[in-house]
GROMACS .gro file of C-alpha atoms in nm:
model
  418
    1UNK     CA    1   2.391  -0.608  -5.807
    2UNK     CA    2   2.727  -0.401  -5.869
    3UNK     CA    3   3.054  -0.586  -5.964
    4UNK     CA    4   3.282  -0.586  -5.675
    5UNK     CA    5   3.639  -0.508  -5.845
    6UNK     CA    6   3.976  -0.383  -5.729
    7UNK     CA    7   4.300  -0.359  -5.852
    8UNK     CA    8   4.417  -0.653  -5.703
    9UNK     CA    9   4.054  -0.812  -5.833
   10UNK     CA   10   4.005  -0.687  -6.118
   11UNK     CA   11   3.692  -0.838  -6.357
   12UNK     CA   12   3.823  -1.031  -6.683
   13UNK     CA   13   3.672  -0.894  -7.006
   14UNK     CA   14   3.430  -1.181  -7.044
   15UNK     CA   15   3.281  -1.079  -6.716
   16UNK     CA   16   3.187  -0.741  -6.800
   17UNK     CA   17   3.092  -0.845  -7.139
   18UNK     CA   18   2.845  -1.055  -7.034
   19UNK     CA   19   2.734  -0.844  -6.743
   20UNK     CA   20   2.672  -0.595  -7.004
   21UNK     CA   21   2.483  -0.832  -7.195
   22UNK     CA   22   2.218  -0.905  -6.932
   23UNK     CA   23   2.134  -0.547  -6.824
   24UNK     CA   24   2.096  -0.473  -7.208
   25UNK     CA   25   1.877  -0.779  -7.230
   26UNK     CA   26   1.674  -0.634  -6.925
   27UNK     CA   27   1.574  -0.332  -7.130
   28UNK     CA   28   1.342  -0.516  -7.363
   29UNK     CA   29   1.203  -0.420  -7.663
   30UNK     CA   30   1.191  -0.012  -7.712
   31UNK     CA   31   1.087   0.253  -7.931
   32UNK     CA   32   1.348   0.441  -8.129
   33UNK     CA   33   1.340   0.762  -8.308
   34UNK     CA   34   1.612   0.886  -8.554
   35UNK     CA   35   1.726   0.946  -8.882
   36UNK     CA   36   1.860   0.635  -9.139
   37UNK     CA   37   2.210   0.756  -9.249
   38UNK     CA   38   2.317   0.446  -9.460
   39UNK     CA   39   2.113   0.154  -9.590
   40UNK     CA   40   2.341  -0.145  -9.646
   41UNK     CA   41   2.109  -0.466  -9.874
   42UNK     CA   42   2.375  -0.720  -9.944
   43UNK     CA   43   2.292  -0.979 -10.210
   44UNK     CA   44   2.208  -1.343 -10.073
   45UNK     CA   45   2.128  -1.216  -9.722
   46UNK     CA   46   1.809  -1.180  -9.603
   47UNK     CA   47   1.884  -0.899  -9.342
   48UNK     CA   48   1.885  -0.551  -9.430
   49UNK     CA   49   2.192  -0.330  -9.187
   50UNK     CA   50   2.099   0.022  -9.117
   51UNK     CA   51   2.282   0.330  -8.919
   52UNK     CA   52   2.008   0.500  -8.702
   53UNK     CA   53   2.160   0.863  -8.585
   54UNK     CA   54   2.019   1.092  -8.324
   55UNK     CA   55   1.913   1.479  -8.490
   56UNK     CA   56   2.001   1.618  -8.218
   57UNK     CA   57   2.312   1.440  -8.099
   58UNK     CA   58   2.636   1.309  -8.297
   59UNK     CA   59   2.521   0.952  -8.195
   60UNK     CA   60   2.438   0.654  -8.395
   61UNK     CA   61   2.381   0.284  -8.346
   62UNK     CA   62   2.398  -0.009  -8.596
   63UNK     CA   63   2.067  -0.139  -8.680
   64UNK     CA   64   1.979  -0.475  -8.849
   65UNK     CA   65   1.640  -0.543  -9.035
   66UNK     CA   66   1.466  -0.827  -9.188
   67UNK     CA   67   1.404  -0.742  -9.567
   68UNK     CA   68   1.065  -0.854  -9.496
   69UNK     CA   69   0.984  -0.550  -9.281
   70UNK     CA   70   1.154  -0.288  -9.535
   71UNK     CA   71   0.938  -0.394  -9.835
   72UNK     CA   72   0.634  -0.416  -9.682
   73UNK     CA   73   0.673  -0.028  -9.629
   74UNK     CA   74   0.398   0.224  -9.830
   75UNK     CA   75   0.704   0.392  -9.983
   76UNK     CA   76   1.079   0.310 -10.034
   77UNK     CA   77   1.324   0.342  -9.747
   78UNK     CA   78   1.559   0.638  -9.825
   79UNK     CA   79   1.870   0.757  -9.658
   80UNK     CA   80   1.759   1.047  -9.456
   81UNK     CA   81   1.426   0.939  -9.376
   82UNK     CA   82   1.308   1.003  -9.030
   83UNK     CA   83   1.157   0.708  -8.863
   84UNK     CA   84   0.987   0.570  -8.546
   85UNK     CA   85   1.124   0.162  -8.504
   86UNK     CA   86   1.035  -0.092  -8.218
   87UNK     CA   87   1.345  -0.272  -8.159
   88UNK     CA   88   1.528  -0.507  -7.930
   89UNK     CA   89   1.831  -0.399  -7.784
   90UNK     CA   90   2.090  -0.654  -7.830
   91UNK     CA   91   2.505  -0.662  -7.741
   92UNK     CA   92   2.764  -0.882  -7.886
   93UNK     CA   93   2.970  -0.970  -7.660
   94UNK     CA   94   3.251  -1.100  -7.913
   95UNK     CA   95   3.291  -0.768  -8.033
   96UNK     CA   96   3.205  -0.544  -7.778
   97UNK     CA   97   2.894  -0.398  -7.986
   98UNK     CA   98   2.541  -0.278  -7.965
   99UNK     CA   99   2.278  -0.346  -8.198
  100UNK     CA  100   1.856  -0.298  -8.221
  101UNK     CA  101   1.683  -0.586  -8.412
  102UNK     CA  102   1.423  -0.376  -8.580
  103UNK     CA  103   1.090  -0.561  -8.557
  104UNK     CA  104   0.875  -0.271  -8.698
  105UNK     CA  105   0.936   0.049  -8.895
  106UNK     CA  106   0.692   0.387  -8.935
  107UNK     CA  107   0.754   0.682  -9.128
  108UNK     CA  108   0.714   1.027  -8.980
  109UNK     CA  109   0.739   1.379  -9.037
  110UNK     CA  110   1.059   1.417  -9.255
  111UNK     CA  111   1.068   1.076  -9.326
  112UNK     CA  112   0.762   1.035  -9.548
  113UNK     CA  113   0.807   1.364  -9.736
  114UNK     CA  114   1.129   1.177  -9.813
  115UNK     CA  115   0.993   0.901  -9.902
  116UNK     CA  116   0.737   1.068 -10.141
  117UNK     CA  117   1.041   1.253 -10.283
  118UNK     CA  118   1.180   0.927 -10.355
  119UNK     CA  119   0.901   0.768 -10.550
  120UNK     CA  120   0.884   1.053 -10.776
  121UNK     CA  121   1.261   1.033 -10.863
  122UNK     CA  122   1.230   0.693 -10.962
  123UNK     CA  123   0.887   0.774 -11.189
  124UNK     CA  124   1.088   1.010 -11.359
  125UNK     CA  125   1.377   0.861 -11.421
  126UNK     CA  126   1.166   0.555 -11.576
  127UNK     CA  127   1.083   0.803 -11.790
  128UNK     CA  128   1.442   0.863 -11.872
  129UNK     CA  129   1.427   1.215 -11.795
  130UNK     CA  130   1.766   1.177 -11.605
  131UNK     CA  131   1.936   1.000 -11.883
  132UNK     CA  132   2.300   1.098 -11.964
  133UNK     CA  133   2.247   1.129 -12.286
  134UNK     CA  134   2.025   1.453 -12.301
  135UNK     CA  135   2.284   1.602 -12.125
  136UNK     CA  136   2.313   1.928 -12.322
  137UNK     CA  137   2.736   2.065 -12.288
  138UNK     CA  138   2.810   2.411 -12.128
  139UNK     CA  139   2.929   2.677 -12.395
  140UNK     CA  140   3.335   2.772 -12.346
  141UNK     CA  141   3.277   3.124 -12.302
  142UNK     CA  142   2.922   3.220 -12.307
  143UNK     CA  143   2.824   3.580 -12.375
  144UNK     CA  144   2.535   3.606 -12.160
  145UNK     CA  145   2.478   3.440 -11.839
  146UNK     CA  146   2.088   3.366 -11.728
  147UNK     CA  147   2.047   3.373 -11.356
  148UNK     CA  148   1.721   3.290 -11.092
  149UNK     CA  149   1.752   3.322 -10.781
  150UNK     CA  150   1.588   3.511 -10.480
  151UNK     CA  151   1.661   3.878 -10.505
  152UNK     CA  152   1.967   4.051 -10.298
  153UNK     CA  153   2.030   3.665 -10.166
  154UNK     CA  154   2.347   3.553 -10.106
  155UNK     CA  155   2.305   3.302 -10.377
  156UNK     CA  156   2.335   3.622 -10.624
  157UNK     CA  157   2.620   3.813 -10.456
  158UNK     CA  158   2.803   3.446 -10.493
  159UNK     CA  159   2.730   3.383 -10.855
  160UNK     CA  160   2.757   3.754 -10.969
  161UNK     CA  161   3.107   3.819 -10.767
  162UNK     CA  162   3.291   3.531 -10.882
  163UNK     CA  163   3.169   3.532 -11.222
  164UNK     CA  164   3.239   3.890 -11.276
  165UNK     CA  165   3.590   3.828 -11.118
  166UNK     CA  166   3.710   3.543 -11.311
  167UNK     CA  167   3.584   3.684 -11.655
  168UNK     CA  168   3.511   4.055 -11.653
  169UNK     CA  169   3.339   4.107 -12.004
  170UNK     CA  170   3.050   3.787 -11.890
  171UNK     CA  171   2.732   3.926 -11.900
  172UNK     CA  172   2.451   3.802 -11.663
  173UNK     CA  173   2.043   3.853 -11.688
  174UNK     CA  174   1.872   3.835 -11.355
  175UNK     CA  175   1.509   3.698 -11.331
  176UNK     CA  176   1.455   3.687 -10.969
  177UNK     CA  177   1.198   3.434 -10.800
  178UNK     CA  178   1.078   3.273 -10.457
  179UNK     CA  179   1.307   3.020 -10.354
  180UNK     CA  180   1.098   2.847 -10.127
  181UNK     CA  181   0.745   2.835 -10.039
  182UNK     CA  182   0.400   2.763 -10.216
  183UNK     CA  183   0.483   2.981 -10.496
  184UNK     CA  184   0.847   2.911 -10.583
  185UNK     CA  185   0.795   2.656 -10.787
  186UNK     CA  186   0.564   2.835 -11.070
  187UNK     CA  187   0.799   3.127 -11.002
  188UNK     CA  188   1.108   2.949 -11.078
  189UNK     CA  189   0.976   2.812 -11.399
  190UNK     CA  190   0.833   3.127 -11.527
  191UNK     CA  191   1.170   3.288 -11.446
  192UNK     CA  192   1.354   3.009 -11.622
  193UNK     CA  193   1.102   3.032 -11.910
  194UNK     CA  194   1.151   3.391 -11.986
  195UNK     CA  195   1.520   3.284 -12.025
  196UNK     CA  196   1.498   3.077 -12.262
  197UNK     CA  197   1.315   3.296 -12.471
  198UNK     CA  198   1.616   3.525 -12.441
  199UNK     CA  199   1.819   3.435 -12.719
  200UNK     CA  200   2.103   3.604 -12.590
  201UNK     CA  201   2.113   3.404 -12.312
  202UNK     CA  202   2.353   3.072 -12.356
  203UNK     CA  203   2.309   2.928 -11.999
  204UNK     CA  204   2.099   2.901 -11.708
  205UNK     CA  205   2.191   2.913 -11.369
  206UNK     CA  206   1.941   2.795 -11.110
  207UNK     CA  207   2.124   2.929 -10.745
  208UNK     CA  208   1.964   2.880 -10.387
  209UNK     CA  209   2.234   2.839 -10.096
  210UNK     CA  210   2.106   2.497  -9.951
  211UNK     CA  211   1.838   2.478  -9.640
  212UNK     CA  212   1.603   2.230  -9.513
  213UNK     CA  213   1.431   1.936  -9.721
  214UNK     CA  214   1.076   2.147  -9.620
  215UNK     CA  215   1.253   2.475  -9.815
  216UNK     CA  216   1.356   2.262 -10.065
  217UNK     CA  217   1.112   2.124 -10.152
  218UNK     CA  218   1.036   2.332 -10.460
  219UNK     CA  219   1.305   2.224 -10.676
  220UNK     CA  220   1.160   1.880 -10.638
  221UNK     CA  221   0.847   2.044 -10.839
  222UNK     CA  222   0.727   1.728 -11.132
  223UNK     CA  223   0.632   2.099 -11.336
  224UNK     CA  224   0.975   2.262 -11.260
  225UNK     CA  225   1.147   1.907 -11.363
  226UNK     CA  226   0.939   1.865 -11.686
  227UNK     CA  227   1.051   2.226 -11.759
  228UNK     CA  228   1.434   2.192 -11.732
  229UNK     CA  229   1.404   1.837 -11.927
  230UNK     CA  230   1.251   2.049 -12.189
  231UNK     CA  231   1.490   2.330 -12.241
  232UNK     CA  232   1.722   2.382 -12.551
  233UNK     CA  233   1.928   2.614 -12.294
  234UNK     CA  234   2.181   2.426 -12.064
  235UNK     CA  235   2.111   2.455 -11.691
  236UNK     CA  236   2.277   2.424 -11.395
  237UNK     CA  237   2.181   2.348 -11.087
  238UNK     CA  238   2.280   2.517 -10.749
  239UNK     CA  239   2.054   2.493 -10.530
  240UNK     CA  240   2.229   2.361 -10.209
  241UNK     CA  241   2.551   2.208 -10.058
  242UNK     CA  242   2.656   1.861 -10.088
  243UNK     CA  243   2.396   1.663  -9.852
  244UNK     CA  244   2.117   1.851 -10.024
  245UNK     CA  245   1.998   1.660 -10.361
  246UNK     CA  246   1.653   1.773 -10.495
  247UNK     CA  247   1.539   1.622 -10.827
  248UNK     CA  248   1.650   1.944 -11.021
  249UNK     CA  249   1.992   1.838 -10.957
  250UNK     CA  250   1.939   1.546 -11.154
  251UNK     CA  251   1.751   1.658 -11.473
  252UNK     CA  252   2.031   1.936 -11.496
  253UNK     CA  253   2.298   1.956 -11.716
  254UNK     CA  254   2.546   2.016 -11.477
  255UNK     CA  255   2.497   1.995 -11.083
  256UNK     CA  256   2.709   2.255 -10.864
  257UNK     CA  257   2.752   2.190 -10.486
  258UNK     CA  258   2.718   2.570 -10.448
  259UNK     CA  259   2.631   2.913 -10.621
  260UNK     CA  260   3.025   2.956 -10.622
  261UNK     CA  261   3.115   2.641 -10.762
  262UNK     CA  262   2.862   2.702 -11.045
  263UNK     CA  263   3.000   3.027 -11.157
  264UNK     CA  264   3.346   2.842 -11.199
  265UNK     CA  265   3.183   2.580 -11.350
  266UNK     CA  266   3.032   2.817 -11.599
  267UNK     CA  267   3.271   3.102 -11.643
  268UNK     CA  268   3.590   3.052 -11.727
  269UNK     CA  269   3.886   3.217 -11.551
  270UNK     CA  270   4.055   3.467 -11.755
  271UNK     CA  271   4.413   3.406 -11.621
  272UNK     CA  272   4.368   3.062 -11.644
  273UNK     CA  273   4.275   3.108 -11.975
  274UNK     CA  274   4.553   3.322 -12.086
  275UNK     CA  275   4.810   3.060 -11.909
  276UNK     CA  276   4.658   2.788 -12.109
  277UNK     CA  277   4.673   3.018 -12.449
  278UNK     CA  278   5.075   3.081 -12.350
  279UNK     CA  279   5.107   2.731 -12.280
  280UNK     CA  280   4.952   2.579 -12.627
  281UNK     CA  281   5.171   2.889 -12.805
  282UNK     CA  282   5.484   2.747 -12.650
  283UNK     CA  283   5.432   2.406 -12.759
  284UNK     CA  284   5.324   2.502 -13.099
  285UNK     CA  285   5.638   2.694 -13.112
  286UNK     CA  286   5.835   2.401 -12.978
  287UNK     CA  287   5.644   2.168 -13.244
  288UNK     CA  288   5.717   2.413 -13.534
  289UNK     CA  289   6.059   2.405 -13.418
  290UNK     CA  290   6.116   1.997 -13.356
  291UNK     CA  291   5.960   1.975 -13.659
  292UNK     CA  292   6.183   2.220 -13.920
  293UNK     CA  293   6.505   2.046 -13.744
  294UNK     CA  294   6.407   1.705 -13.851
  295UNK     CA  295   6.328   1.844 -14.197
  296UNK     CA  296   6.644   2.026 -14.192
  297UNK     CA  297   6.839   1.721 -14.080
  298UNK     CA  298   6.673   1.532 -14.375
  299UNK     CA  299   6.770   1.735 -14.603
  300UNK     CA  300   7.117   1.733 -14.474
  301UNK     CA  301   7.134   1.365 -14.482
  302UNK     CA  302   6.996   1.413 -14.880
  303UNK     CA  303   7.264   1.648 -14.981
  304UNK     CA  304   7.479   1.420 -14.835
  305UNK     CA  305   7.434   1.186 -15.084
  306UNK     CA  306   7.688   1.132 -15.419
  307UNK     CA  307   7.393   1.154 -15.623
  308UNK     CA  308   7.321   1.517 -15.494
  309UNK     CA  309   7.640   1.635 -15.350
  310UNK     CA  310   7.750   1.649 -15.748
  311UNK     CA  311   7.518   1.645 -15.968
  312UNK     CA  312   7.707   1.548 -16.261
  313UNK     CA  313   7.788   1.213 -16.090
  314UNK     CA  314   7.711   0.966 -16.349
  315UNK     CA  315   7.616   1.194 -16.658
  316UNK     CA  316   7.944   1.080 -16.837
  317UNK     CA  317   7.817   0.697 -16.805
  318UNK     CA  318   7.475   0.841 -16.890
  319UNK     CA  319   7.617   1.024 -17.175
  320UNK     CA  320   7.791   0.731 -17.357
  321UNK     CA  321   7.499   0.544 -17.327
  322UNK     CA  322   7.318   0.777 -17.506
  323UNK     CA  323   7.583   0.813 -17.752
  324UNK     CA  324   7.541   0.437 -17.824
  325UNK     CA  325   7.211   0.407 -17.857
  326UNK     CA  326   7.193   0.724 -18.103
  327UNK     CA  327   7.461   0.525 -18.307
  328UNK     CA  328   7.305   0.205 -18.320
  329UNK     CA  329   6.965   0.413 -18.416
  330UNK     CA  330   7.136   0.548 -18.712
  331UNK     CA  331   7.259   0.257 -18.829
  332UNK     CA  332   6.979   0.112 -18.839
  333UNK     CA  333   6.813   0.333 -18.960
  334UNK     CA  334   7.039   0.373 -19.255
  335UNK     CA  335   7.011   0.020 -19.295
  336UNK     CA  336   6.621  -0.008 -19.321
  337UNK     CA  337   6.668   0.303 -19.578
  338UNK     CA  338   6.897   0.133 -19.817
  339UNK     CA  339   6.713  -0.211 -19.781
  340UNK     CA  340   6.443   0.030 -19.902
  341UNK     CA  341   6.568   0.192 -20.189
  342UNK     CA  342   6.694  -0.142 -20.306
  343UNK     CA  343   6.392  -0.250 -20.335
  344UNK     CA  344   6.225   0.088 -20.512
  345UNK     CA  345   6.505   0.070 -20.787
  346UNK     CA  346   6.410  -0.321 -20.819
  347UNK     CA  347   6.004  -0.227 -20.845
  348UNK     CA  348   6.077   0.089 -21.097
  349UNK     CA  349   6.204  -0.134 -21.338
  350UNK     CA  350   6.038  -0.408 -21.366
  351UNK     CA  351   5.760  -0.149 -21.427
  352UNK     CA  352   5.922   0.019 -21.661
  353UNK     CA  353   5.988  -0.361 -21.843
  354UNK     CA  354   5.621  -0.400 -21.850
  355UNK     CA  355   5.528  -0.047 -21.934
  356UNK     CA  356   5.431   0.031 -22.315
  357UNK     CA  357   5.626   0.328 -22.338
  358UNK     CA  358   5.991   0.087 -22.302
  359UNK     CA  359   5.825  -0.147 -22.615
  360UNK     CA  360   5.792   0.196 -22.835
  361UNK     CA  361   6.122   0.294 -22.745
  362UNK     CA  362   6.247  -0.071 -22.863
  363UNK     CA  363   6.114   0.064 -23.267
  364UNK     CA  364   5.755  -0.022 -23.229
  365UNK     CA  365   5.472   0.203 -23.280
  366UNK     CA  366   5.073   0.177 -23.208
  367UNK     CA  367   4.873   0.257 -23.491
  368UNK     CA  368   4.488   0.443 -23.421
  369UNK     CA  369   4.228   0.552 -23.653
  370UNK     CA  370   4.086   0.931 -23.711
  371UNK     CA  371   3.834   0.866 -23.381
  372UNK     CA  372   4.151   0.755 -23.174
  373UNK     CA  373   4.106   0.328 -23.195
  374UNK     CA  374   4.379   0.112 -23.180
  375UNK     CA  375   4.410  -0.057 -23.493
  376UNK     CA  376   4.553  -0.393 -23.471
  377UNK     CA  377   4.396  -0.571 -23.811
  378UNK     CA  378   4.417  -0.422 -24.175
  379UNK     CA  379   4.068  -0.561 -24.188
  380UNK     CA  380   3.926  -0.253 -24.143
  381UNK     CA  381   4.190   0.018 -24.300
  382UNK     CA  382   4.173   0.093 -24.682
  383UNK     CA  383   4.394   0.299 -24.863
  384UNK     CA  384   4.330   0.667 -24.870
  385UNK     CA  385   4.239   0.676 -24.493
  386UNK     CA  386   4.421   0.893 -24.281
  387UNK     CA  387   4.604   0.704 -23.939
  388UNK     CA  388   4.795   0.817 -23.674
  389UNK     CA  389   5.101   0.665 -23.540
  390UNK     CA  390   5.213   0.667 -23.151
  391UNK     CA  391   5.566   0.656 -23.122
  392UNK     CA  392   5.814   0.678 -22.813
  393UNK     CA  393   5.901   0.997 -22.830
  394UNK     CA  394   5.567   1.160 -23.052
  395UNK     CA  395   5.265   1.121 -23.286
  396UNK     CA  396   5.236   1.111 -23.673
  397UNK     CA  397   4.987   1.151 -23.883
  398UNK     CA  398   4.954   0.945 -24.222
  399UNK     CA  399   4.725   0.835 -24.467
  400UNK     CA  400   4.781   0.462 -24.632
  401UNK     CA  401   4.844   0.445 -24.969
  402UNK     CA  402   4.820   0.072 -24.990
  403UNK     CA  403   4.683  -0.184 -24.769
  404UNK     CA  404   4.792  -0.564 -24.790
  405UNK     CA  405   4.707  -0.833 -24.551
  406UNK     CA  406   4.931  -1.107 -24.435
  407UNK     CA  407   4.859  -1.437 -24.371
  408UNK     CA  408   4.972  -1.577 -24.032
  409UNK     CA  409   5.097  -1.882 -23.937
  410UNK     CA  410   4.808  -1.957 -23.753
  411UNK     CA  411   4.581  -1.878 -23.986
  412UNK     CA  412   4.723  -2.121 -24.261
  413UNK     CA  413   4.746  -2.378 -23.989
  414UNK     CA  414   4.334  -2.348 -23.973
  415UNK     CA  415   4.307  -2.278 -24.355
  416UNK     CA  416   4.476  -2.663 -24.375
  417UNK     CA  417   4.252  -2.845 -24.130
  418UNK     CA  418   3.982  -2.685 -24.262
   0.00000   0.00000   0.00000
């Protein structure tokens, strides 16, 4: 039964709220077809909150799902699956909004291949074929570009154009290939193969210009995948605009949104280039220069100095010093040299008072036989026998004529007691 309103009647909001309310709640429990644009788990809560958007229409409608229902699915729940749900059609009349309570949830058509997609992404990155750290880094300026792609494609004109543009001396090597269908996988791989035999070839681009999951599909290929991961040549992966996101894009080196983006991504520009070079010339320059006029002010606040602005500053003082010291060198050293021939003369003659040679010169003389023996006893001379006799100054020879002994004191001293 219609609402009877009119201006001067008019229905408060609560009225139409919950009239609203009850022919939603008529409806019942439906089946719903879409597409899930955003999956929403929030930690502690046992619902799951979905968006559920027409393909056909720019529609959508909240959805809200018990956990329960989500992980009792074959296969994970992606964003952009395509699914069938039996829901119950609820509005809230506090904030004016509509709602399906989810109750069950089937995968169809798009949806599963999704889904399938999805499970394989995970198994390989438990693998850790997606792992940052075999990320292998574009060259600077490489010298020969490697390119597959589907021949006179778009994809080509985009990546050979721009690169050619921003870097005219880049050279590129074409292996063309099936971008979709049953074969475009192996082809794809045998094209990127050949590549990397090529070792002229420094990078890889892999260029498709986006499409449907179905045409897609290829660069989701667990043999392509495995082949990138292996590679010692960095690849990049363009294979479709932003929404698009097969698995090559994440075993990659480098993911472009588009064949444009990854010849800028790979190629630099030359003028860019150039304007850089200029740049880092001007600020060595002004480097060079900041530095020499610190330097120079340095050495202006050096030369400055007393010390330097006259070099002779302090010699004088320097000077007498010296002069002192040489002084008090020579005297002592004069002294140590007198102390020192002091004590020579002292040592010369005492051995000269001890020497024989100063008792000869007093008158004595040493007497020695014919064989050279000192005679000191006229025990064994007897007259007749020929002597020599030392002298201070010479030697004499004699013979002795006569020989007489003399008694000594001591001797008569023993001749008594005896």
């Amino acid at each position: 039964m219609p609402l009877e309103t009119s201006p001067e009647h008019p229905a408060p909001v609560r009225q139409i709220t919950q009239a609203i309310g009850q022919w939603i709640d008529r409806l019942g429990a439906v089946w719903v077809e879409g597409q899930i644009t955003q999956i929403s788990r929030r930690g502690g809560m046992n619902t799951v909150f979905l968006t559920l958007r027409d393909k056909l229409a720019d529609i959508s409608v909240q959805v809200t799902c018990n956990r329960g229902v989500i992980d009792s699915l074959p296969t994970p729940l992606v964003e952009g699956a395509h699914i069938v749900c039996h829901a119950k059609p609820s509005f809230y009349p506090n904030r004016g909004t509509l709602s399906l309570n989810v109750r069950e949830i089937r995968l169809v058509g798009e949806g599963e291949l999704l889904a399938r997609l999805e499970r394989r992404r995970q198994l390989l990155a438990a693998e850790g074929l997606f792992a940052e750290e075999l990320k292998r880094p574009l060259p600077f300026l490489p010298g020969n570009v490697g390119l597959v792609t589907a021949q006179n494609s778009a994809a080509e004109r985009d990546v050979l154009d721009n690169g050619r543009r921003r870097w005219p001396g880049v050279h590129f090597t074409v292996k063309y290939a099936a971008m979709q269908g049953m074969h475009a996988a192996r082809e794809v791989i045998e094209a990127i193969q050949a590549l990397e035999r090529d070792p002229a070839v420094d990078v890889i681009i892999v260029a498709r210009g986006g499409g449907s999951v179905e045409d897609l599909l290829p660069f989701s290929d667990e043999g392509l995948v495995r082949t990138v991961a292996a590679l010692r040549t960095p690849v990049v992966s363009a294979i479709g605009h932003e929404p698009d996101s097969p698995i090559l894009d994440l075993v990659a080196d480098v993911r472009a949104s588009t064949p444009t983006d990854a010849a800028k991504r790979v190629v630099p520009d030359v003028a860019e280039e150039a304007q850089r070079v200029l740049h880092a010339r001007e600020r060595g320059r002004m480097a060079i220069r900041g530095f020499v006029d610190r330097e120079l002010h340095l050495l202006g606040s050096l030369l400055s100095r007393p010390a330097l602005s006259d070099p002779r500053t302090g010699l004088g003082d320097r000077q007498v010093e010296i002069e002192g010291l040489r002084d008090r060198a020579r005297r002592t050293f004069r002294h140590r040299l007198d102390r020192g021939e002091d004590d020579l003369t002292h040592q010369v003659a005492r051995i000269r008072a001890l020497s024989p040679l100063a008792t000869l010169r007093r008158g004595y003389a040493v007497l020695s036989d014919a064989e050279g023996q000192a005679l000191s006893s006229v025990a064994t001379l007897e007259p007749g026998q020929d002597i020599h006799i030392r002298v201070a100054d010479g030697r004499i020879g004699a013979t002795t004529t006569t020989v007489d002994r003399i008694d000594l004191m001591n001797d008569e001293e023993g001749q008594d007691d005896g």
